[in-house]
């Protein structure tokens, strides 16, 4: 390493390897290297635009940055504290201090790193949003294939009432729709520009913050310069979004684990999404689902870590904040891969329709409809009908004669005399009729599920459009910045 451009003025002596390894973020900064190149370019263009550095110096810096970008982070000196200072040191090596030494005018690594994280994160979140769109679409398509697939529904993991597989899949699709909304909403608070805040007190150089904000494709400024460098609320928010999303993924993963046991036997996962045992040759294990369940814990851990790091941290910048970024990077990466792996796992699993149908009435799952029917045809209050049917189930016998017998005991009336016919009784126990009757908004009746499928599909195309627009806006701003940077090259 040539003389350390950061420490040479104020500090004496070289730090030993242990201290460097403890303090440096070089490894984690791989995640923000591309973002930093963008930030440096836009910043230099703005400095020149404002006459803070000469156009010649800007040209020299921009061509040095191009070389650094081409060579990649791998050739940078890893003994520096972070990528920002390593890039600047390399720039000075390439262009001389009289040119490269001007890049950091009016800037601090505090506003620089905050800007880089936001740029790297917005790109990752748009990719995550695209993955989520695909996952939602598979849930919706599968639901459409299973509008008539009757299955048992559970509460407390006990057989509860019959439903359809479409209804179940739509429940997950609705949860993921909200996850998507949270994600796109968080994006609005992520895509804000801290650059120009400098260390925290802004700068006396006449920076044009709005111009550099636009060059970098941000939607607006993060105005207050102390807030801009201090806050990591957007990271906590993102991790909150990922945590919720992973809860939803883990609940589905858990169901694939349960449902593929021989006790349930509802589904079979594709071989690709299964493992076997090194000793028990017969085994087919749902390891991928188990890892989805476990990785959810890692994402929640990241949220907790960041909350604890940020809690009670005095304003403005503290080096503690450096420790936040790797948690974000890891959690977003896990969430993205979890969403895309769940998509393929869902689309390749096999559903055992006959067994689902067969099990849909076990555990007296039509008892609620029987109580409802008694209410509708006899006018008895629901609580009494509930008592009658509950007592019959307790005796393990849900036949017509038993209902009449218990009805007399509980109400003092013959239910047949007050309107309960055997036909009403039998219909109430039919799982298909149960489902067809549940045709109010959000219910499992096939017609209602089909309506919901269409609505979910329309919402999905709108959401897809929003994401494409955001991706396009970022591409355009990057293209504009590249074009401006090219005009500097011709100037050389
Ligand atoms: N590597 C640092 C981080 O990630 C960059 C900012 C360092 N600023 C400072 N004043 N030491 O937070």
mmCIF file of C-alpha atoms in Angstrom, residues 125 128 183 237-247 299-300 331-332 335:
data_model
loop_
_atom_site.group_PDB
_atom_site.id
_atom_site.type_symbol
_atom_site.label_atom_id
_atom_site.label_comp_id
_atom_site.label_asym_id
_atom_site.label_seq_id
_atom_site.Cartn_x
_atom_site.Cartn_y
_atom_site.Cartn_z
ATOM 1 C CA UNK A 125 -35.953 -4.879 -4.101
ATOM 2 C CA UNK A 128 -37.456 -9.293 -5.237
ATOM 3 C CA UNK A 183 -42.531 -3.825 -0.574
ATOM 4 C CA UNK A 237 -38.590 -1.134 7.230
ATOM 5 C CA UNK A 238 -37.188 -3.362 4.480
ATOM 6 C CA UNK A 239 -36.285 -6.048 6.989
ATOM 7 C CA UNK A 240 -39.785 -5.760 8.422
ATOM 8 C CA UNK A 241 -41.208 -6.296 4.945
ATOM 9 C CA UNK A 242 -38.892 -9.277 4.368
ATOM 10 C CA UNK A 243 -39.706 -10.680 7.811
ATOM 11 C CA UNK A 244 -43.437 -10.624 7.109
ATOM 12 C CA UNK A 245 -42.922 -12.105 3.676
ATOM 13 C CA UNK A 246 -40.759 -14.877 5.116
ATOM 14 C CA UNK A 247 -43.425 -15.628 7.745
ATOM 15 C CA UNK A 299 -34.192 -13.005 8.274
ATOM 16 C CA UNK A 300 -35.949 -12.284 11.553
ATOM 17 C CA UNK A 331 -31.622 -10.963 4.597
ATOM 18 C CA UNK A 332 -32.641 -9.551 1.223
ATOM 19 C CA UNK A 335 -35.714 -13.578 0.888
#
